[in-house]
Amino acid sequence: MSEVNELYQQLILEHNKSPRNFKKLENATHDADGYNPLCGDHYHVWLKLDGDTIADIGFQGSGCAISKSSASMMTSAVKGATIQEAKEMLEKYHSVIMTKIGDEIPEEKIESLGSLGALAGVREFPARIKCASLAWHTMNAALTQKEKSVSTEN
Ligand code: ZN
């Protein structure tokens, strides 16, 4: 268990240090702003849709290591996916990080998340769950284009 945690921690630190897709998309078709005032995490997410597929995605902004690494992992996970697949990933990821402390998460569910599973441990730190979900909500807001800006506090 601690070995797994250490591996996950390294993955989070690595994504924080060299975030993937950390760029503004000049030819974006969708974008949204996400803000977590409790921690000060603030990101902008750009998407380029090609039909139903997320052909490209980028993000910029700043925040804590959890928020930045989760944004990096989110962009890696949904790039090339369809809107439907991205929404399914969001749901699965969200259900894992929202699992109550003490409740068992099936091993295969975490494994099916790939590197996103590294953030499953944030459920033990309720204040950080918003950090870990901010980029996903921002991506979702950009996709639906219902709101240009999302906040974890309404
Ligand atoms: Zn944060």
Coordinates of C-alpha atoms and ligand atoms in Angstrom, one line a residue:
M1 CA 0.0 0.0 0.0
S2 CA 2.7 2.5 1.0
E3 CA 4.7 1.6 -2.1
V4 CA 1.6 2.3 -4.3
N5 CA 1.1 5.6 -2.5
E6 CA 4.7 6.6 -3.1
L7 CA 4.4 5.8 -6.8
Y8 CA 1.3 7.8 -7.0
Q9 CA 2.9 10.7 -5.1
Q10 CA 5.7 10.7 -7.6
L11 CA 3.3 10.8 -10.5
I12 CA 1.5 13.7 -9.0
L13 CA 4.7 15.6 -8.4
E14 CA 5.9 14.8 -11.8
H15 CA 2.7 16.1 -13.5
N16 CA 2.9 19.2 -11.3
K17 CA 6.5 19.9 -12.4
S18 CA 5.9 19.2 -16.1
P19 CA 2.2 19.6 -16.7
R20 CA 1.0 18.1 -20.0
N21 CA -0.9 20.2 -22.5
F22 CA 0.0 23.4 -20.6
K23 CA -0.8 25.7 -23.4
K24 CA -3.5 28.0 -24.7
L25 CA -5.2 26.7 -27.8
E26 CA -5.3 29.4 -30.5
N27 CA -7.9 27.5 -32.5
A28 CA -10.1 26.4 -29.6
T29 CA -13.8 25.8 -30.3
H30 CA -14.8 25.7 -26.6
D31 CA -13.3 27.1 -23.4
A32 CA -14.1 27.9 -19.8
D33 CA -12.6 29.4 -16.7
G34 CA -12.5 27.4 -13.4
Y35 CA -11.9 28.8 -9.9
N36 CA -11.6 27.3 -6.5
P37 CA -11.6 30.2 -4.1
L38 CA -11.0 28.0 -1.1
C39 CA -7.5 27.1 -2.3
G40 CA -6.9 29.8 -4.9
D41 CA -6.7 27.4 -7.8
H42 CA -7.5 29.2 -11.1
Y43 CA -7.4 27.6 -14.5
H44 CA -8.6 28.2 -18.0
V45 CA -9.3 25.2 -20.2
W46 CA -9.5 25.2 -24.0
L47 CA -10.9 22.5 -26.2
K48 CA -10.8 21.9 -29.9
L49 CA -13.7 19.6 -31.0
D50 CA -13.7 17.8 -34.2
G51 CA -17.2 16.5 -34.5
D52 CA -17.7 14.5 -31.3
T53 CA -14.0 14.1 -30.6
I54 CA -11.8 16.2 -28.4
A55 CA -9.1 16.7 -31.0
D56 CA -7.0 18.9 -28.8
I57 CA -7.1 20.3 -25.3
G58 CA -5.0 22.8 -23.3
F59 CA -5.0 24.5 -20.0
Q60 CA -3.2 27.4 -18.3
G61 CA -3.3 28.9 -14.9
S62 CA -2.0 28.3 -11.4
G63 CA -2.8 26.6 -8.2
C64 CA -1.7 23.9 -5.8
A65 CA 0.1 20.7 -6.9
I66 CA -3.1 18.6 -6.6
S67 CA -5.1 21.0 -8.9
K68 CA -2.3 21.3 -11.4
S69 CA -1.4 17.6 -11.6
S70 CA -5.1 16.7 -11.9
A71 CA -5.6 19.2 -14.7
S72 CA -2.5 17.7 -16.5
M73 CA -3.9 14.2 -16.0
M74 CA -7.3 15.2 -17.1
T75 CA -6.1 16.7 -20.4
S76 CA -4.0 13.6 -21.1
A77 CA -7.0 11.4 -20.4
V78 CA -9.6 13.1 -22.5
K79 CA -7.4 14.1 -25.5
G80 CA -8.6 12.1 -28.4
A81 CA -11.6 10.8 -26.5
T82 CA -15.2 11.5 -27.6
I83 CA -17.4 13.8 -25.6
Q84 CA -19.3 10.8 -24.3
E85 CA -16.1 9.0 -23.2
A86 CA -14.9 12.2 -21.5
K87 CA -18.1 12.5 -19.5
E88 CA -17.9 8.9 -18.5
M89 CA -14.3 9.4 -17.3
L90 CA -15.4 12.5 -15.3
E91 CA -18.2 10.5 -13.7
K92 CA -16.0 7.6 -12.8
Y93 CA -13.2 9.8 -11.5
H94 CA -15.6 11.9 -9.5
S95 CA -17.2 8.9 -7.9
V96 CA -13.8 7.6 -6.8
I97 CA -12.6 10.8 -5.3
M98 CA -16.0 11.4 -3.6
T99 CA -16.0 7.9 -2.1
K100 CA -16.4 8.3 1.7
I101 CA -13.4 7.6 3.8
G102 CA -13.5 4.0 5.0
D103 CA -15.6 2.9 2.1
E104 CA -13.9 0.4 -0.1
I105 CA -13.2 1.4 -3.7
P106 CA -13.0 -1.7 -6.0
E107 CA -9.4 -2.2 -7.1
E108 CA -10.4 -2.6 -10.7
K109 CA -12.2 0.7 -10.7
I110 CA -9.1 2.6 -9.7
E111 CA -7.0 0.6 -12.2
S112 CA -9.5 1.4 -15.0
L113 CA -8.7 5.1 -14.3
G114 CA -5.1 4.7 -15.3
S115 CA -2.9 7.5 -14.0
L116 CA -6.0 9.3 -12.8
G117 CA -6.1 6.7 -10.1
A118 CA -3.1 8.4 -8.5
L119 CA -5.5 11.0 -7.2
A120 CA -7.9 8.5 -5.6
G121 CA -6.1 9.2 -2.3
V122 CA -7.4 12.8 -2.1
R123 CA -10.7 11.5 -0.8
E124 CA -8.9 11.3 2.6
F125 CA -8.4 15.0 2.5
P126 CA -11.9 16.5 1.9
A127 CA -10.5 20.0 1.5
R128 CA -8.4 18.8 -1.5
I129 CA -11.3 17.1 -3.4
K130 CA -12.2 20.4 -4.9
C131 CA -8.6 20.9 -6.0
A132 CA -8.7 17.5 -7.7
S133 CA -12.0 18.0 -9.5
L134 CA -11.7 21.7 -10.6
A135 CA -10.1 21.0 -14.0
W136 CA -12.7 18.3 -14.7
H137 CA -15.6 20.6 -13.9
T138 CA -14.0 23.3 -16.0
M139 CA -13.6 20.9 -19.0
N140 CA -17.2 19.9 -18.6
A141 CA -18.3 23.5 -18.5
A142 CA -16.3 24.2 -21.7
L143 CA -17.9 21.2 -23.4
T144 CA -21.5 22.2 -22.5
Q145 CA -20.8 25.9 -22.9
K146 CA -23.5 26.6 -20.5
E147 CA -21.3 28.7 -18.3
K148 CA -18.1 30.5 -19.2
S149 CA -16.9 30.3 -15.6
V150 CA -17.3 27.7 -12.9
S151 CA -16.5 28.0 -9.2
T152 CA -16.3 25.3 -6.6
E153 CA -18.2 27.7 -4.4
N154 CA -21.6 28.8 -5.6
Ligands
ZN1 ZN -5.8 23.5 -4.6

